[in-house]
């Protein structure tokens, strides 16, 4: 029997394959783009255990990519979704709403799109390795506990929360 988790994973993989096909990568680059997009969505979901955490991860990813390119070009592909994410972040940070799996996966996928569309293949490979490491860590240990042990991450994590 197919679980809803398996259906979401299949759907995410299919959407990632479709999105990566528009990027022009072929062969190993295409497979890497699919993996990066899929794992970014998964990590977005893994981070969604505290209010605003997934939205902050997207903001950090987009900020780093924009700073690295000295332009706003990295956020162009996700521009139509930025305002809804910011408005939604206000509600989640004030604990008046929750993203849930679907919302967190979409926001994680947005971060993946920023990464795939702006990084060179070697840098994308490093990002992919990081996403793999976070995913594996999250399967066996608590990401929240790890964030709480690192003062800078803990401070960023609590930034803007109502409590």
XYZ file of N, CA, C and O in Angstrom:
652
model
N 0.840 -1.186 0.000
C 0.000 0.000 0.000
C 0.883 1.248 0.000
O 1.816 1.345 0.790
N 0.584 2.161 -0.893
C 1.358 3.385 -1.030
C 0.953 4.394 0.038
O -0.219 4.719 0.179
N 1.921 4.883 0.805
C 1.625 5.867 1.846
C 1.574 7.264 1.245
O 2.062 7.506 0.134
N 1.008 8.208 2.011
C 0.979 9.596 1.537
C 2.394 10.161 1.452
O 2.690 10.967 0.581
N 3.282 9.707 2.342
C 4.675 10.142 2.278
C 5.345 9.700 0.990
O 6.084 10.461 0.363
N 5.066 8.471 0.595
C 5.634 7.959 -0.654
C 5.067 8.716 -1.849
O 5.800 9.045 -2.793
N 3.786 9.012 -1.814
C 3.171 9.792 -2.898
C 3.791 11.181 -2.997
O 4.062 11.672 -4.094
N 4.017 11.822 -1.839
C 4.654 13.144 -1.852
C 6.070 13.062 -2.404
O 6.502 13.935 -3.162
N 6.797 12.016 -2.023
C 8.167 11.849 -2.514
C 8.186 11.644 -4.022
O 9.000 12.251 -4.732
N 7.273 10.825 -4.526
C 7.188 10.595 -5.972
C 6.805 11.885 -6.690
O 7.386 12.233 -7.721
N 5.847 12.602 -6.137
C 5.430 13.875 -6.732
C 6.547 14.900 -6.738
O 6.760 15.606 -7.729
N 7.297 14.980 -5.643
C 8.418 15.915 -5.559
C 9.486 15.563 -6.581
O 10.013 16.444 -7.268
N 9.792 14.293 -6.696
C 10.787 13.835 -7.669
C 10.335 14.152 -9.094
O 11.118 14.648 -9.909
N 9.073 13.909 -9.393
C 8.541 14.210 -10.725
C 8.574 15.693 -11.038
O 8.966 16.110 -12.143
N 8.188 16.515 -10.064
C 8.224 17.966 -10.258
C 9.658 18.459 -10.422
O 9.941 19.326 -11.258
N 10.579 17.894 -9.649
C 11.989 18.263 -9.774
C 12.529 17.898 -11.154
O 13.262 18.671 -11.765
N 12.156 16.733 -11.649
C 12.604 16.315 -12.988
C 12.065 17.259 -14.048
O 12.785 17.641 -14.980
N 10.820 17.655 -13.911
C 10.213 18.587 -14.862
C 10.919 19.948 -14.808
O 11.277 20.512 -15.846
N 11.126 20.458 -13.591
C 11.782 21.766 -13.434
C 13.218 21.729 -13.948
O 13.675 22.667 -14.614
N 13.938 20.662 -13.651
C 15.337 20.557 -14.088
C 15.441 20.451 -15.603
O 16.426 20.903 -16.189
N 14.436 19.887 -16.243
C 14.464 19.750 -17.706
C 14.503 21.111 -18.390
O 15.086 21.254 -19.461
N 13.925 22.121 -17.762
C 13.935 23.466 -18.337
C 15.257 24.184 -18.183
O 15.476 25.224 -18.796
N 16.158 23.638 -17.382
C 17.434 24.290 -17.126
C 18.499 24.024 -18.167
O 19.551 24.662 -18.167
N 18.279 23.080 -19.035
C 19.238 22.809 -20.096
C 20.359 21.858 -19.737
O 21.168 21.511 -20.601
N 20.426 21.420 -18.483
C 21.480 20.477 -18.101
C 21.178 19.106 -18.713
O 20.028 18.748 -18.931
N 22.228 18.365 -18.989
C 22.077 17.020 -19.535
C 22.926 16.049 -18.727
O 23.835 16.453 -17.999
N 22.634 14.784 -18.883
C 23.436 13.738 -18.255
C 23.525 13.880 -16.752
O 22.522 14.052 -16.060
N 24.757 13.822 -16.242
C 24.986 13.882 -14.803
C 24.532 15.217 -14.213
O 24.052 15.259 -13.072
N 24.675 16.297 -14.971
C 24.223 17.607 -14.490
C 22.723 17.640 -14.263
O 22.236 18.205 -13.280
N 21.971 17.001 -15.169
C 20.514 16.916 -15.046
C 20.128 16.099 -13.809
O 19.275 16.513 -13.014
N 20.786 14.974 -13.608
C 20.508 14.131 -12.442
C 20.857 14.881 -11.159
O 20.108 14.832 -10.175
N 21.975 15.604 -11.158
C 22.369 16.385 -9.982
C 21.352 17.480 -9.683
O 21.020 17.732 -8.518
N 20.837 18.137 -10.729
C 19.817 19.170 -10.529
C 18.550 18.579 -9.928
O 17.949 19.166 -9.026
N 18.146 17.405 -10.425
C 16.970 16.735 -9.865
C 17.196 16.417 -8.386
O 16.332 16.665 -7.537
N 18.362 15.878 -8.070
C 18.683 15.532 -6.682
C 18.694 16.775 -5.805
O 18.148 16.765 -4.694
N 19.300 17.860 -6.305
C 19.365 19.087 -5.518
C 17.967 19.643 -5.265
O 17.630 20.008 -4.137
N 17.126 19.684 -6.282
C 15.762 20.194 -6.112
C 14.949 19.318 -5.157
O 14.236 19.828 -4.282
N 15.073 18.010 -5.311
C 14.326 17.084 -4.459
C 14.785 17.188 -3.009
O 13.962 17.267 -2.087
N 16.087 17.207 -2.797
C 16.602 17.277 -1.425
C 16.364 18.638 -0.788
O 16.151 18.723 0.423
N 16.363 19.702 -1.571
C 16.054 21.027 -1.015
C 14.622 21.047 -0.483
O 14.358 21.575 0.597
N 13.700 20.449 -1.236
C 12.313 20.358 -0.767
C 12.233 19.509 0.502
O 11.529 19.865 1.460
N 12.976 18.417 0.535
C 12.991 17.540 1.708
C 13.571 18.259 2.927
O 13.003 18.190 4.028
N 14.671 18.969 2.736
C 15.291 19.691 3.853
C 14.361 20.812 4.336
O 14.262 21.071 5.541
N 13.660 21.465 3.407
C 12.666 22.461 3.824
C 11.660 21.850 4.779
O 11.286 22.449 5.793
N 11.246 20.633 4.479
C 10.300 19.926 5.336
C 10.958 19.528 6.663
O 10.344 19.639 7.725
N 12.215 19.076 6.626
C 12.920 18.711 7.858
C 13.095 19.908 8.796
O 13.062 19.760 10.013
N 13.287 21.086 8.219
C 13.492 22.280 9.038
C 12.205 22.800 9.664
O 12.245 23.568 10.622
N 11.079 22.391 9.157
C 9.797 22.927 9.595
C 9.328 22.331 10.919
O 8.233 21.803 11.037
N 10.186 22.426 11.931
C 9.795 21.995 13.272
C 9.746 23.156 14.244
O 9.401 22.975 15.404
N 10.084 24.340 13.765
C 9.991 25.570 14.552
C 9.419 26.664 13.650
O 9.682 26.684 12.443
N 8.657 27.575 14.217
C 8.041 28.635 13.403
C 9.067 29.481 12.653
O 10.038 29.970 13.234
N 8.846 29.627 11.355
C 9.667 30.497 10.522
C 11.002 29.942 10.088
O 11.718 30.585 9.322
N 11.363 28.758 10.526
C 12.691 28.225 10.226
C 12.885 27.970 8.736
O 13.935 28.313 8.170
N 11.905 27.407 8.082
C 12.041 27.113 6.656
C 12.101 28.403 5.845
O 12.901 28.516 4.908
N 11.285 29.376 6.217
C 11.301 30.666 5.527
C 12.648 31.366 5.692
O 13.174 31.960 4.754
N 13.223 31.268 6.880
C 14.541 31.869 7.124
C 15.624 31.156 6.324
O 16.562 31.806 5.834
N 15.505 29.860 6.175
C 16.475 29.114 5.360
C 16.409 29.579 3.906
O 17.447 29.751 3.260
N 15.204 29.812 3.401
C 15.055 30.343 2.041
C 15.669 31.732 1.952
O 16.420 32.022 1.005
N 15.387 32.582 2.929
C 15.930 33.951 2.919
C 17.457 33.931 2.959
O 18.118 34.685 2.228
N 18.027 33.058 3.766
C 19.483 32.950 3.857
C 20.078 32.445 2.547
O 21.061 33.001 2.045
N 19.465 31.421 1.975
C 19.947 30.878 0.696
C 19.892 31.940 -0.394
O 20.865 32.146 -1.128
N 18.755 32.626 -0.487
C 18.591 33.660 -1.515
C 19.566 34.815 -1.289
O 20.164 35.325 -2.243
N 19.756 35.200 -0.037
C 20.678 36.302 0.272
C 22.111 35.970 -0.114
O 22.814 36.796 -0.702
N 22.540 34.764 0.204
C 23.906 34.336 -0.136
C 24.079 34.297 -1.652
O 25.088 34.776 -2.189
N 23.102 33.739 -2.349
C 23.199 33.654 -3.809
C 23.174 35.040 -4.447
O 23.910 35.297 -5.405
N 22.336 35.939 -3.932
C 22.297 37.311 -4.458
C 23.609 38.036 -4.176
O 24.132 38.743 -5.041
N 24.150 37.865 -2.981
C 25.426 38.505 -2.648
C 26.549 37.961 -3.527
O 27.393 38.726 -4.007
N 26.554 36.654 -3.747
C 27.598 36.041 -4.575
C 27.538 36.520 -6.019
O 28.566 36.639 -6.681
N 26.334 36.804 -6.507
C 26.201 37.252 -7.897
C 26.118 38.775 -8.020
O 26.040 39.300 -9.125
N 26.120 39.464 -6.890
C 26.003 40.939 -6.857
C 24.782 41.442 -7.624
O 24.823 42.477 -8.276
N 23.692 40.661 -7.541
C 22.457 41.072 -8.210
C 21.268 40.364 -7.571
O 21.434 39.490 -6.721
N 20.093 40.747 -8.009
C 18.875 40.094 -7.551
C 18.436 38.982 -8.506
O 17.385 38.364 -8.310
N 19.237 38.718 -9.522
C 18.906 37.702 -10.526
C 18.591 36.331 -9.919
O 17.695 35.643 -10.419
N 19.272 35.903 -8.847
C 18.957 34.582 -8.292
C 17.509 34.409 -7.825
O 16.995 33.301 -7.817
N 16.843 35.505 -7.449
C 15.470 35.371 -6.964
C 14.419 35.588 -8.053
O 13.226 35.441 -7.798
N 14.862 35.907 -9.266
C 13.900 36.121 -10.357
C 12.971 34.932 -10.583
O 11.770 35.123 -10.737
N 13.476 33.682 -10.593
C 12.562 32.560 -10.848
C 11.497 32.360 -9.761
O 10.455 31.780 -10.023
N 11.765 32.829 -8.555
C 10.805 32.633 -7.461
C 10.110 33.934 -7.078
O 9.319 33.949 -6.130
N 10.370 35.012 -7.801
C 9.845 36.337 -7.459
C 8.336 36.366 -7.192
O 7.910 36.985 -6.211
N 7.508 35.709 -8.009
C 6.066 35.781 -7.745
C 5.641 35.170 -6.404
O 4.561 35.470 -5.903
N 6.498 34.337 -5.825
C 6.137 33.672 -4.570
C 6.737 34.325 -3.331
O 6.409 33.940 -2.212
N 7.595 35.329 -3.523
C 8.282 35.922 -2.376
C 7.313 36.626 -1.437
O 7.364 36.428 -0.216
N 6.413 37.446 -1.961
C 5.471 38.167 -1.092
C 4.583 37.197 -0.314
O 4.442 37.355 0.908
N 3.988 36.184 -0.945
C 3.205 35.242 -0.144
C 4.034 34.535 0.944
O 3.528 34.304 2.048
N 5.281 34.220 0.653
C 6.125 33.570 1.662
C 6.398 34.527 2.816
O 6.316 34.141 3.987
N 6.690 35.787 2.512
C 6.950 36.771 3.568
C 5.695 36.986 4.427
O 5.780 37.018 5.659
N 4.551 37.106 3.783
C 3.307 37.274 4.540
C 3.013 36.034 5.381
O 2.633 36.144 6.554
N 3.209 34.873 4.797
C 3.015 33.641 5.551
C 3.983 33.514 6.713
O 3.623 33.012 7.782
N 5.212 33.994 6.520
C 6.214 33.939 7.593
C 5.755 34.739 8.807
O 5.980 34.330 9.946
N 5.109 35.861 8.554
C 4.604 36.666 9.680
C 3.637 35.818 10.512
O 3.713 35.805 11.736
N 2.749 35.100 9.833
C 1.775 34.276 10.548
C 2.435 33.112 11.274
O 2.062 32.790 12.403
N 3.412 32.472 10.639
C 4.069 31.343 11.307
C 4.935 31.816 12.464
O 4.945 31.186 13.520
N 5.639 32.933 12.285
C 6.478 33.449 13.371
C 5.650 33.868 14.582
O 6.105 33.789 15.722
N 4.434 34.314 14.348
C 3.537 34.703 15.442
C 2.623 33.551 15.872
O 1.667 33.751 16.614
N 2.933 32.360 15.371
C 2.242 31.123 15.714
C 0.734 31.220 15.502
O -0.062 30.741 16.295
N 0.365 31.841 14.382
C -1.050 31.942 14.006
C -1.374 31.021 12.838
O -2.522 30.923 12.433
N -0.356 30.390 12.284
C -0.529 29.453 11.180
C 0.669 28.515 11.150
O 1.693 28.791 11.788
N 0.526 27.428 10.405
C 1.619 26.476 10.224
C 1.795 26.202 8.739
O 0.821 26.192 7.991
N 3.026 25.994 8.332
C 3.281 25.655 6.939
C 2.753 24.268 6.604
O 2.125 24.064 5.581
N 3.064 23.315 7.422
C 2.747 21.928 7.107
C 3.732 21.391 6.089
O 4.574 22.117 5.557
N 3.631 20.104 5.815
C 4.566 19.446 4.903
C 4.569 20.074 3.519
O 5.624 20.296 2.932
N 3.403 20.340 2.993
C 3.338 20.864 1.624
C 3.951 22.245 1.517
O 4.728 22.515 0.606
N 3.613 23.139 2.451
C 4.176 24.489 2.415
C 5.679 24.497 2.614
O 6.419 25.196 1.918
N 6.155 23.695 3.565
C 7.593 23.630 3.823
C 8.336 23.050 2.628
O 9.433 23.513 2.286
N 7.746 22.061 1.984
C 8.382 21.469 0.802
C 8.444 22.469 -0.346
O 9.440 22.526 -1.069
N 7.392 23.253 -0.525
C 7.395 24.265 -1.586
C 8.479 25.309 -1.317
O 9.245 25.669 -2.216
N 8.575 25.772 -0.085
C 9.581 26.783 0.243
C 10.991 26.191 0.111
O 11.899 26.843 -0.402
N 11.180 24.955 0.537
C 12.466 24.285 0.326
C 12.771 24.148 -1.157
O 13.905 24.353 -1.595
N 11.748 23.816 -1.939
C 11.918 23.730 -3.391
C 12.298 25.072 -4.000
O 13.090 25.128 -4.952
N 11.748 26.154 -3.451
C 12.122 27.498 -3.928
C 13.614 27.743 -3.684
O 14.305 28.293 -4.550
N 14.097 27.333 -2.527
C 15.534 27.462 -2.246
C 16.332 26.627 -3.239
O 17.369 27.070 -3.746
N 15.833 25.438 -3.551
C 16.498 24.586 -4.546
C 16.549 25.245 -5.909
O 17.569 25.176 -6.605
N 15.471 25.903 -6.306
C 15.448 26.605 -7.596
C 16.483 27.721 -7.616
O 17.206 27.891 -8.604
N 16.584 28.464 -6.516
C 17.603 29.519 -6.439
C 18.990 28.918 -6.607
O 19.825 29.449 -7.346
N 19.242 27.806 -5.957
C 20.560 27.160 -6.042
C 20.837 26.640 -7.448
O 21.907 26.892 -8.012
N 19.894 25.917 -8.017
C 20.100 25.304 -9.332
C 20.279 26.355 -10.424
O 21.093 26.171 -11.336
N 19.546 27.443 -10.340
C 19.595 28.433 -11.416
C 20.754 29.409 -11.305
O 21.031 30.126 -12.265
N 21.454 29.436 -10.179
C 22.525 30.426 -10.035
C 23.915 29.853 -9.823
O 24.889 30.572 -9.968
N 24.024 28.593 -9.485
C 25.329 28.035 -9.145
C 25.965 27.317 -10.327
O 25.276 26.691 -11.127
N 27.280 27.379 -10.356
C 28.018 26.576 -11.319
C 27.914 25.112 -10.883
O 27.587 24.825 -9.729
N 28.205 24.193 -11.775
C 28.100 22.770 -11.440
C 28.971 22.382 -10.240
O 28.497 21.657 -9.370
N 30.216 22.860 -10.138
C 31.015 22.473 -8.957
C 30.423 22.996 -7.648
O 30.405 22.288 -6.647
N 29.913 24.224 -7.653
C 29.324 24.792 -6.436
C 28.008 24.083 -6.127
O 27.699 23.801 -4.961
N 27.239 23.751 -7.166
C 25.990 23.005 -6.970
C 26.277 21.632 -6.369
O 25.503 21.144 -5.539
N 27.382 21.019 -6.756
C 27.761 19.715 -6.191
C 28.048 19.847 -4.696
O 27.679 18.969 -3.905
N 28.675 20.943 -4.309
C 28.940 21.189 -2.880
C 27.622 21.391 -2.140
O 27.419 20.846 -1.048
N 26.713 22.167 -2.735
C 25.397 22.373 -2.123
C 24.647 21.051 -1.995
O 24.013 20.777 -0.968
N 24.732 20.225 -3.023
C 24.081 18.911 -2.996
C 24.659 18.057 -1.873
O 23.911 17.404 -1.131
N 25.957 18.067 -1.722
C 26.596 17.308 -0.635
C 26.105 17.810 0.725
O 25.836 17.010 1.629
N 25.962 19.120 0.856
C 25.440 19.683 2.100
C 24.008 19.240 2.373
O 23.662 18.891 3.509
N 23.181 19.241 1.346
C 21.788 18.801 1.510
C 21.712 17.314 1.864
O 20.883 16.905 2.681
N 22.588 16.522 1.255
C 22.641 15.092 1.591
C 23.031 14.930 3.058
O 22.413 14.151 3.799
N 24.041 15.677 3.489
C 24.496 15.580 4.884
C 23.394 15.990 5.856
O 23.154 15.301 6.860
N 22.701 17.084 5.563
C 21.611 17.534 6.436
C 20.492 16.491 6.464
O 19.942 16.184 7.530
N 20.160 15.943 5.309
C 19.103 14.930 5.233
C 19.460 13.688 6.046
O 18.629 13.171 6.804
N 20.680 13.213 5.873
C 21.109 12.035 6.631
C 21.141 12.330 8.129
O 20.694 11.509 8.939
N 21.666 13.488 8.499
C 21.701 13.866 9.911
C 20.285 13.890 10.483
O 20.031 13.376 11.571
N 19.362 14.499 9.727
C 17.984 14.610 10.177
C 17.268 13.278 10.314
O 16.293 13.169 11.059
N 17.735 12.264 9.621
C 17.124 10.939 9.737
C 17.511 10.242 11.034
O 16.773 9.391 11.519
N 18.658 10.591 11.594
C 19.158 9.880 12.766
C 19.273 10.732 14.025
O 19.391 10.203 15.118
N 19.263 12.042 13.856
C 19.434 12.947 14.987
C 18.481 14.126 14.840
O 17.887 14.338 13.799
N 18.414 14.919 15.878
C 17.526 16.081 15.881
C 18.241 17.303 15.303
O 19.253 17.759 15.851
N 17.693 17.825 14.223
C 18.239 19.061 13.647
C 18.028 20.209 14.619
O 18.901 21.068 14.781
N 16.899 20.227 15.309
C 16.627 21.287 16.283
C 17.676 21.310 17.386
O 18.155 22.383 17.771
N 18.049 20.142 17.891
C 19.088 20.079 18.936
C 20.415 20.598 18.417
O 21.133 21.311 19.120
N 20.744 20.258 17.182
C 22.000 20.745 16.589
C 21.976 22.264 16.458
O 22.966 22.935 16.758
N 20.865 22.813 16.013
C 20.739 24.268 15.872
C 20.865 24.943 17.225
O 21.544 25.964 17.356
N 20.243 24.366 18.247
C 20.294 24.949 19.591
C 21.704 24.934 20.170
O 22.042 25.766 21.007
N 22.559 23.994 19.741
C 23.935 23.912 20.257
C 24.883 24.918 19.615
O 25.983 25.147 20.121
N 24.475 25.518 18.505
C 25.331 26.470 17.806
C 24.743 27.868 18.027
O 23.684 28.189 17.473
N 25.397 28.697 18.848
C 24.812 29.979 19.246
C 24.317 30.859 18.081
O 23.211 31.408 18.156
N 25.085 30.987 17.012
C 24.652 31.831 15.893
C 23.386 31.270 15.248
O 22.438 32.023 14.971
N 23.342 29.956 15.019
C 22.149 29.351 14.430
C 20.954 29.450 15.367
O 19.830 29.712 14.929
N 21.186 29.280 16.661
C 20.114 29.386 17.631
C 19.534 30.800 17.651
O 18.317 30.990 17.711
N 20.413 31.781 17.553
C 19.959 33.188 17.547
C 19.158 33.478 16.275
O 18.105 34.111 16.334
N 19.650 33.023 15.136
C 18.906 33.206 13.883
C 17.575 32.477 13.930
O 16.556 32.982 13.433
N 17.567 31.294 14.528
C 16.360 30.489 14.615
C 15.272 31.186 15.436
O 14.096 31.129 15.096
N 15.646 31.857 16.498
C 14.664 32.501 17.361
C 14.287 33.909 16.889
O 13.311 34.484 17.356
N 15.029 34.439 15.938
C 14.784 35.786 15.437
C 13.368 35.926 14.866
O 12.937 35.141 14.038
N 12.631 36.911 15.386
C 11.298 37.213 14.880
C 10.175 36.393 15.462
O 9.004 36.661 15.188
N 10.488 35.410 16.271
C 9.416 34.610 16.872
C 8.705 35.386 17.966
O 9.304 36.191 18.657
N 7.430 35.103 18.104
C 6.591 35.821 19.061
C 7.004 35.540 20.500
O 6.891 36.408 21.358
N 7.469 34.337 20.798
C 7.780 34.008 22.194
C 9.225 34.189 22.536
O 10.104 34.365 21.826
